[in-house]
Short mmCIF file of C-alpha atoms in Angstrom, two decimals:
data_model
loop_
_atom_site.label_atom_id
_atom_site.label_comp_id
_atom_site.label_asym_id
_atom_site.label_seq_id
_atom_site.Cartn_x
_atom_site.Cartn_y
_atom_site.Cartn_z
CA UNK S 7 92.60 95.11 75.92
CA UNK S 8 91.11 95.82 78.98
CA UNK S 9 92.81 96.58 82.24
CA UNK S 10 92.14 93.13 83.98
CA UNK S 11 93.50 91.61 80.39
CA UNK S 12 96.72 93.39 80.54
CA UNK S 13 97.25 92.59 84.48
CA UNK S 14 96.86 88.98 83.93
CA UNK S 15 98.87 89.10 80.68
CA UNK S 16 101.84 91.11 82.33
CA UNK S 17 101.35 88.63 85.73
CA UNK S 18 101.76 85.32 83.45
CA UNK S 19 103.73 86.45 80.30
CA UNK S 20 106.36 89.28 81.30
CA UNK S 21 108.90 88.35 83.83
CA UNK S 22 111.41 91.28 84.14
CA UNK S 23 115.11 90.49 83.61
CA UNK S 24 117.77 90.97 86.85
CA UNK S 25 120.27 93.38 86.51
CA UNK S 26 123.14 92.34 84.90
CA UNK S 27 126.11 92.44 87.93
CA UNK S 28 129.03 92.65 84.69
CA UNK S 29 127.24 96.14 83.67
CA UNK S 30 126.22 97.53 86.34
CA UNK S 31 128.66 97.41 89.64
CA UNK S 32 127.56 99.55 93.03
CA UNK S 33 131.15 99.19 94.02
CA UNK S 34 131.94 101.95 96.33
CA UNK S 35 128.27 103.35 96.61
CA UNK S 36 125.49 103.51 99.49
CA UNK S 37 121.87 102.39 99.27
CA UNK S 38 118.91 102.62 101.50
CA UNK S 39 116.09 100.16 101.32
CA UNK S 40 112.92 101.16 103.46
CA UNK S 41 110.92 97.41 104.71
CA UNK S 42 113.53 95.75 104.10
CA UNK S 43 113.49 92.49 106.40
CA UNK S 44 110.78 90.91 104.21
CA UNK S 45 109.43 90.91 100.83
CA UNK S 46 110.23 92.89 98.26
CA UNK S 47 112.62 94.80 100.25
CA UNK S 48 114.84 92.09 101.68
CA UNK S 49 114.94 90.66 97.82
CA UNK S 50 116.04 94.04 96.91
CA UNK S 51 118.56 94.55 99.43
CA UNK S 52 119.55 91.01 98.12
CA UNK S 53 120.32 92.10 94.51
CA UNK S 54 121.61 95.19 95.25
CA UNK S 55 124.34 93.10 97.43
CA UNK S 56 124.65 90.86 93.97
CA UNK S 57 125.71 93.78 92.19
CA UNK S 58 128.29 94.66 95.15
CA UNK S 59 127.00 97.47 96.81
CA UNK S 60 129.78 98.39 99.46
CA UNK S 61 126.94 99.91 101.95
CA UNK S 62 123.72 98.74 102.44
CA UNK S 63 120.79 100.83 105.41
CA UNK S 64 118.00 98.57 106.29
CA UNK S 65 115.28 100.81 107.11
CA UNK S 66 112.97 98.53 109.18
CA UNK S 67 110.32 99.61 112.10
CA UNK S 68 111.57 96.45 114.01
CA UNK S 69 115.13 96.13 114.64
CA UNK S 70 115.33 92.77 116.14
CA UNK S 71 113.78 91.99 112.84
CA UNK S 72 115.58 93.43 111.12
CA UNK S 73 119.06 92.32 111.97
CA UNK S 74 117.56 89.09 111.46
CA UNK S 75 117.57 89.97 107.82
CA UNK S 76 121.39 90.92 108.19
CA UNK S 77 122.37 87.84 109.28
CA UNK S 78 121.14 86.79 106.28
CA UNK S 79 122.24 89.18 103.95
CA UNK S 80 125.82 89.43 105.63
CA UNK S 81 126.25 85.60 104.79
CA UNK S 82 126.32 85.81 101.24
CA UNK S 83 127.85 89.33 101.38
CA UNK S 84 130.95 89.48 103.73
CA UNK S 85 132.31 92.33 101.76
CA UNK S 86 129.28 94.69 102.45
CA UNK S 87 128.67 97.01 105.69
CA UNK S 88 125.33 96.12 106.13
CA UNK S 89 123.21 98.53 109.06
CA UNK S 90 120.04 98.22 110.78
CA UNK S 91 118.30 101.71 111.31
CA UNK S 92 115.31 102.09 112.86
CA UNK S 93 112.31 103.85 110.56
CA UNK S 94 108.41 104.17 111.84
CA UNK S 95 106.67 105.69 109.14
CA UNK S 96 103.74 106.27 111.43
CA UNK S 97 105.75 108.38 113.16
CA UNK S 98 106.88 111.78 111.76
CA UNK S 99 109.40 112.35 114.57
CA UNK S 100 111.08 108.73 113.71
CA UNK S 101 111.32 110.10 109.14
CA UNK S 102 113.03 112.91 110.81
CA UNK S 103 115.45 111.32 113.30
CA UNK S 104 115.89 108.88 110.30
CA UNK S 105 116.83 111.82 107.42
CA UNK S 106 119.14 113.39 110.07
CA UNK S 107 121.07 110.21 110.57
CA UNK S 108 121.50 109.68 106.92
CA UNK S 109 122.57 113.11 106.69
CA UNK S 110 125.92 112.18 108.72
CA UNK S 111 126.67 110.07 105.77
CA UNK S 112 129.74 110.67 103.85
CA UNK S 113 127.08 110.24 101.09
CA UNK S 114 123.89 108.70 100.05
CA UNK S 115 123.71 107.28 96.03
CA UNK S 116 120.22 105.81 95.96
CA UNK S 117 117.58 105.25 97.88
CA UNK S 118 114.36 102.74 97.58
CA UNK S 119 111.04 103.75 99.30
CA UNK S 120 109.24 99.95 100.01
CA UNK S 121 107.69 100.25 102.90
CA UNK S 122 103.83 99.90 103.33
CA UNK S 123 100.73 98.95 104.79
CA UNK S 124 97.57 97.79 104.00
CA UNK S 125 95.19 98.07 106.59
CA UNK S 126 91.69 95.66 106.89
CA UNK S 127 89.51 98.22 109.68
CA UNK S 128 90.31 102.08 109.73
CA UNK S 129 92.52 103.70 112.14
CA UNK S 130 93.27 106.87 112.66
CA UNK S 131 96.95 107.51 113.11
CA UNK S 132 97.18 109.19 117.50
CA UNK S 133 99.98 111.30 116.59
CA UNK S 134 99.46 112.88 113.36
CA UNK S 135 95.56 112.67 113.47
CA UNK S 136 95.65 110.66 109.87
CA UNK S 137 93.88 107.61 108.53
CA UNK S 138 97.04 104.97 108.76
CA UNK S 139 97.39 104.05 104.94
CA UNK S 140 97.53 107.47 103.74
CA UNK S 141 99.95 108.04 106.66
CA UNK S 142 102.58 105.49 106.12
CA UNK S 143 101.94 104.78 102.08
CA UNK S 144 101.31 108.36 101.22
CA UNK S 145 102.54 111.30 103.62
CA UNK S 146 105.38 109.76 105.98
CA UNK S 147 107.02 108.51 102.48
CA UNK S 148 106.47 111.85 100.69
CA UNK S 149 108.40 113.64 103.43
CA UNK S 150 110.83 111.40 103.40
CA UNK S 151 111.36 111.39 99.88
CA UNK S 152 111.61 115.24 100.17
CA UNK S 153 113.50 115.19 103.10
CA UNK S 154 116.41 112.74 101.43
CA UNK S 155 116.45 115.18 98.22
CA UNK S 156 119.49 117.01 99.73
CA UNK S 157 121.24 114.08 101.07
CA UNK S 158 121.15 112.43 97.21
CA UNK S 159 122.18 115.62 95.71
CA UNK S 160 125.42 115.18 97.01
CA UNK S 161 126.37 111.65 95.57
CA UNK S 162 125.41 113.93 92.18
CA UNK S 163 128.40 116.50 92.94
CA UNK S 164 130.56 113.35 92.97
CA UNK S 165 129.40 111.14 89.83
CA UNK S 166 125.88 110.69 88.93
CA UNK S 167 122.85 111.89 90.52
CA UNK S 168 121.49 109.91 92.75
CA UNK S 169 118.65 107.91 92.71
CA UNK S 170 115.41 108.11 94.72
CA UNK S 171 113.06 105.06 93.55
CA UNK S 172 109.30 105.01 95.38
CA UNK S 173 107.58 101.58 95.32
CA UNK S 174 104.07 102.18 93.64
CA UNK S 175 101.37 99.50 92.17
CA UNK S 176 99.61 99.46 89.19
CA UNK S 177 96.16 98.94 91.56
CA UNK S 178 96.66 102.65 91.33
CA UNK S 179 94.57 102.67 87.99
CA UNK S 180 91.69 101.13 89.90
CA UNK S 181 91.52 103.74 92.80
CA UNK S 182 88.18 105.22 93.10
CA UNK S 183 89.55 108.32 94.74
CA UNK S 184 86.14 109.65 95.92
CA UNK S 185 87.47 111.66 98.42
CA UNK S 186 89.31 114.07 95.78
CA UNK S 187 85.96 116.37 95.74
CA UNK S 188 85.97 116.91 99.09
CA UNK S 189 87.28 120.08 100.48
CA UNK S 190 90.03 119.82 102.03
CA UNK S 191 90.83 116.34 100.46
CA UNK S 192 93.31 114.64 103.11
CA UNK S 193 90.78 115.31 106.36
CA UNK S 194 88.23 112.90 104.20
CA UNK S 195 90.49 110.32 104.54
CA UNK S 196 88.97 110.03 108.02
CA UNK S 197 85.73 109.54 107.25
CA UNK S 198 84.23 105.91 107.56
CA UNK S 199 82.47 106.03 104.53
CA UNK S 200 85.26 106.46 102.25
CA UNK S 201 87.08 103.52 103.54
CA UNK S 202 87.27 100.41 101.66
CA UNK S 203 90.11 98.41 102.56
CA UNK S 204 91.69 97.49 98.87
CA UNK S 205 90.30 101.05 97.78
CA UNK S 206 92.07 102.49 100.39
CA UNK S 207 95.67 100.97 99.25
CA UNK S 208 95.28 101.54 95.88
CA UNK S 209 93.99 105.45 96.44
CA UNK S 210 97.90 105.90 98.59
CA UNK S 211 99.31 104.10 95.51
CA UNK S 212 97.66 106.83 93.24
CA UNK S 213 98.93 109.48 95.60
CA UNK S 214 101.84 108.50 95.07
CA UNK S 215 101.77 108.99 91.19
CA UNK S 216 100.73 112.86 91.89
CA UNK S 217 103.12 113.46 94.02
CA UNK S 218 106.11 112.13 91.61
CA UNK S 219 105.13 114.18 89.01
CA UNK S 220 104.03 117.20 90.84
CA UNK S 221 107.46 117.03 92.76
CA UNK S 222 109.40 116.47 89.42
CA UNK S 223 108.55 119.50 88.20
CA UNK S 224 110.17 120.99 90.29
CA UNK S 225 113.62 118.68 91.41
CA UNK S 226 115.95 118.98 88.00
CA UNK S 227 116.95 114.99 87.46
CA UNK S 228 120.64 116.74 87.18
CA UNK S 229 120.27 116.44 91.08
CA UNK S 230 118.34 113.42 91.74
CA UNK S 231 116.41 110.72 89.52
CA UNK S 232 112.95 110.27 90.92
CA UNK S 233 110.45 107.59 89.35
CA UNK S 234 107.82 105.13 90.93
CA UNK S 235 108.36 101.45 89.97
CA UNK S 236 105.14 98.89 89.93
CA UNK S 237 106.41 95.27 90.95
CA UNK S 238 103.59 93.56 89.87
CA UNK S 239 101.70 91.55 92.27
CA UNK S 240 103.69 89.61 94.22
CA UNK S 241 102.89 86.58 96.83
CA UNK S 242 105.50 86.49 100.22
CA UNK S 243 105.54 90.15 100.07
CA UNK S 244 103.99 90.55 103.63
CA UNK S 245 101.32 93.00 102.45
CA UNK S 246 98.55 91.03 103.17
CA UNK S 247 99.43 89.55 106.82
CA UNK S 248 95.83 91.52 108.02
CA UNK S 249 93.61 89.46 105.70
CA UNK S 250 93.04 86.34 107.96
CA UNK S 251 90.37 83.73 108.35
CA UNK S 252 88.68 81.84 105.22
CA UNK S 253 89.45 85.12 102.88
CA UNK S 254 93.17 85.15 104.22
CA UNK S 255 93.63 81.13 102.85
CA UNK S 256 91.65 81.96 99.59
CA UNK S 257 94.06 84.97 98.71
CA UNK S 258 96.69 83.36 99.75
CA UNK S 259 96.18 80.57 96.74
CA UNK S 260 94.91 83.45 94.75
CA UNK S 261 98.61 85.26 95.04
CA UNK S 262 100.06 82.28 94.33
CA UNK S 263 98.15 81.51 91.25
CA UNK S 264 98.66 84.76 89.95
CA UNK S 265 101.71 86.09 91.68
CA UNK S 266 105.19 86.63 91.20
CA UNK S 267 107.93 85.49 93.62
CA UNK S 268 108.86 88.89 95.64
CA UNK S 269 112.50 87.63 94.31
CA UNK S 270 111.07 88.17 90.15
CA UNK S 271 109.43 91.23 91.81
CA UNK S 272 111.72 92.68 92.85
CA UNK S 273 114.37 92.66 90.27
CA UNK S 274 111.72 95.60 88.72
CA UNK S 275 112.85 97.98 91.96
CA UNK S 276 116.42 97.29 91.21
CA UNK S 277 116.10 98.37 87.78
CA UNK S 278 114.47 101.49 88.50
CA UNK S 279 117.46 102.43 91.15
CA UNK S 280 120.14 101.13 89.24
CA UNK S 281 119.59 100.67 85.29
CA UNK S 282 116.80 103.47 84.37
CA UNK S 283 118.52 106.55 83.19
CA UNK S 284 117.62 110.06 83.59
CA UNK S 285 115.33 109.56 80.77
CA UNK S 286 112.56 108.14 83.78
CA UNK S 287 113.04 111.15 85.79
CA UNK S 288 109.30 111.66 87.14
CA UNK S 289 108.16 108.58 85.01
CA UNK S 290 106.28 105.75 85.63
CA UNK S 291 108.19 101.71 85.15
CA UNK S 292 106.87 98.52 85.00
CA UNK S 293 108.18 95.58 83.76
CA UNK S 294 111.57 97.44 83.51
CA UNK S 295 110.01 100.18 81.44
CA UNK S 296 108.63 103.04 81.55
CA UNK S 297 104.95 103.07 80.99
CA UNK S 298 101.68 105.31 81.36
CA UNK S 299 100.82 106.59 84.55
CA UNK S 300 97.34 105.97 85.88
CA UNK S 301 94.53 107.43 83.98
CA UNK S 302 93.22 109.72 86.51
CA UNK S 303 97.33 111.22 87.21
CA UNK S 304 97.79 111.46 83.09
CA UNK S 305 94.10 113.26 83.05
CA UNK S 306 95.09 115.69 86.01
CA UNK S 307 98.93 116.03 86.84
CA UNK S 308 98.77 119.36 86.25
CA UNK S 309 95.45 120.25 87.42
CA UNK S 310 93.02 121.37 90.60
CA UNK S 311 93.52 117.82 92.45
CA UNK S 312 97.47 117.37 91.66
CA UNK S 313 98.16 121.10 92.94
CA UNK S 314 95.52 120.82 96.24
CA UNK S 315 97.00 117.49 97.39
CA UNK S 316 100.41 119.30 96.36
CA UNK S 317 99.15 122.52 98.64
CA UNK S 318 97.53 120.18 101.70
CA UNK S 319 101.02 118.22 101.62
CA UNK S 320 102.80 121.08 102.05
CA UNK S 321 100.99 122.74 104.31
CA UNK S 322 100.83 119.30 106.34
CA UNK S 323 104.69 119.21 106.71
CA UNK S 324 105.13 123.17 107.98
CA UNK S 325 107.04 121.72 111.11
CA UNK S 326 109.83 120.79 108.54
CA UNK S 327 111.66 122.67 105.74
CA UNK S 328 109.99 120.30 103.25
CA UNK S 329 108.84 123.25 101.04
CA UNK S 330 112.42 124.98 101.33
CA UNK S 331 114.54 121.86 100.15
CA UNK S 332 112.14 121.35 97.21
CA UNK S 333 112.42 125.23 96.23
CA UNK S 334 116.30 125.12 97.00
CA UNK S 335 116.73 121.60 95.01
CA UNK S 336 115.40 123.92 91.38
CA UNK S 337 119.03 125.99 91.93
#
């Protein structure tokens, strides 16, 4: 079956189950949802409240925004202390400010990376010097990931270990990734002639895939549970708000021929947090299971491309103790 074949058979035919609040209770446990005052973040936040989480962090860039989305939440959720914290995840100095605040915690049990961006004309990021997609989808999530590592490790000195869940796409299998033979490979993400708006998105979704299993390799899922969850494609996620014009109203019917509700969506983010074992430590889900990752990661996890972007990464957060906390977290 080819790959359009199984996307339109998964998009019609599979519709993940929600997670069953009777068997799985977040009574007494703290979650963190990055974009979450639309999309498939609020819906998220939404079930996670379902299955009585007793503290919920939206992570939002826009706080009037998002408290609009506690309003909402709060209504059906009285129980739940519900928070608005700011996150810019074009802005290395706001992942920080965020991780340190989580830090004062009394603990941290899982966390859901959402946020991204998908970007129509290329721009170069002012204060980090990066292309904006690779920024926000790729780099400002990685060190954030990284940089919440410790935090989760403690909710796995009191129960379970915690649970670190990054937001991916299956578009990742259709990345063209021509800039992985340049030398270095992040400073091509600047040039012009790389960029191709839906190549560009699916390339940071295929970054993402190397950097869960290069960074598994290291983390023991004793500590923390790391995997990358596809949603599927979903319409009302907010993704698309850039695509305007005659192509904005003709994807816009497209994603709701084809889509799924960002609620049905959704429930596949949940799962990965809050049902999937240790067994999808480093794995790839999808439909509530795990599945293969994309042909190019399962070709070369473990070689020259996985450890340069690995190396660049690294080398790109020196200002932080990225590399430290992912050496300590093998202890």
């Amino acid at each position: 079956m080819s790959d359009t074949l199984r996307f339109l058979y998964r998009q019609f035919f599979l519709t993940p189950s929600a997670t069953d609040p009777h068997q799985h209770s977040l009574e007494g446990r703290t979650g963190i949802v990055t974009g979450s005052n639309i999309g498939l973040g609020l819906e998220a936040s939404r079930q996670l409240l379902s299955l009585r989480i007793s503290r919920l962090i939206l992570a939002v860039r826009d706080l009037s925004k998002g408290e609009k989305a506690r309003r909402e939440l709060a209504r059906a959720a009285p129980w739940a202390i519900i928070e608005v914290w700011q996150l810019d995840l074009s802005s290395y100095a706001s992942v920080q400010a965020f991780a340190r605040r989580c830090d004062t915690l009394p603990k941290v049990d899982l966390a859901i990376l959402n946020a991204g961006i998908l970007k129509v004309e290329m721009q170069i990021n002012q204060s980090t010097g990066h292309e904006e997609v690779l920024q926000v989808n790729y780099l400002s999530t990685a060190l954030l990931a990284i940089l919440l590592l410790p935090i989760l490790a403690k909710s796995s000195e009191k129960s379970k270990a915690g649970r670190l869940t990054i937001v991916g796409s299956e578009t990742a299998e259709w990345a063209k990734f021509q800039e992985r033979t340049s030398k270095p490979i992040l400073a091509a993400f600047n040039e012009p002639r790389y960029f191709d708006l839906q190549d560009r998105y699916y390339t940071s979704k295929l970054l993402e895939e190397f950097f869960v299993t290069s960074l598994c390799r290291t983390v023991p899922r004793s500590k923390v549970v790391v995997n990358i969850v596809n949603p599927g494609f979903c319409y009302g996620s907010g993704l698309h708000t850039e695509v305007t014009g005659a192509l904005g109203v003709v994807f816009g019917i497209y994603k709701r021929i084809i889509g799924r509700s960002t609620a049905v969506g959704a429930r596949t983010l949940v799962n990965a947090a809050v049902v999937q074992g240790e067994q999808s430590h480093g794995r790839y889900l999808s439909d509530c299971a795990m599945a293969p990752f994309a042909p190019m990661v399962e070709e070369k996890s473990e070689g020259a491309v996985a450890k340069t972007l690995w190396s660049e990464m690294m080398a790109e957060f020196s200002f932080t103790d990225a590399e430290r906390i992912v050496e300590r977290m093998k202890a």
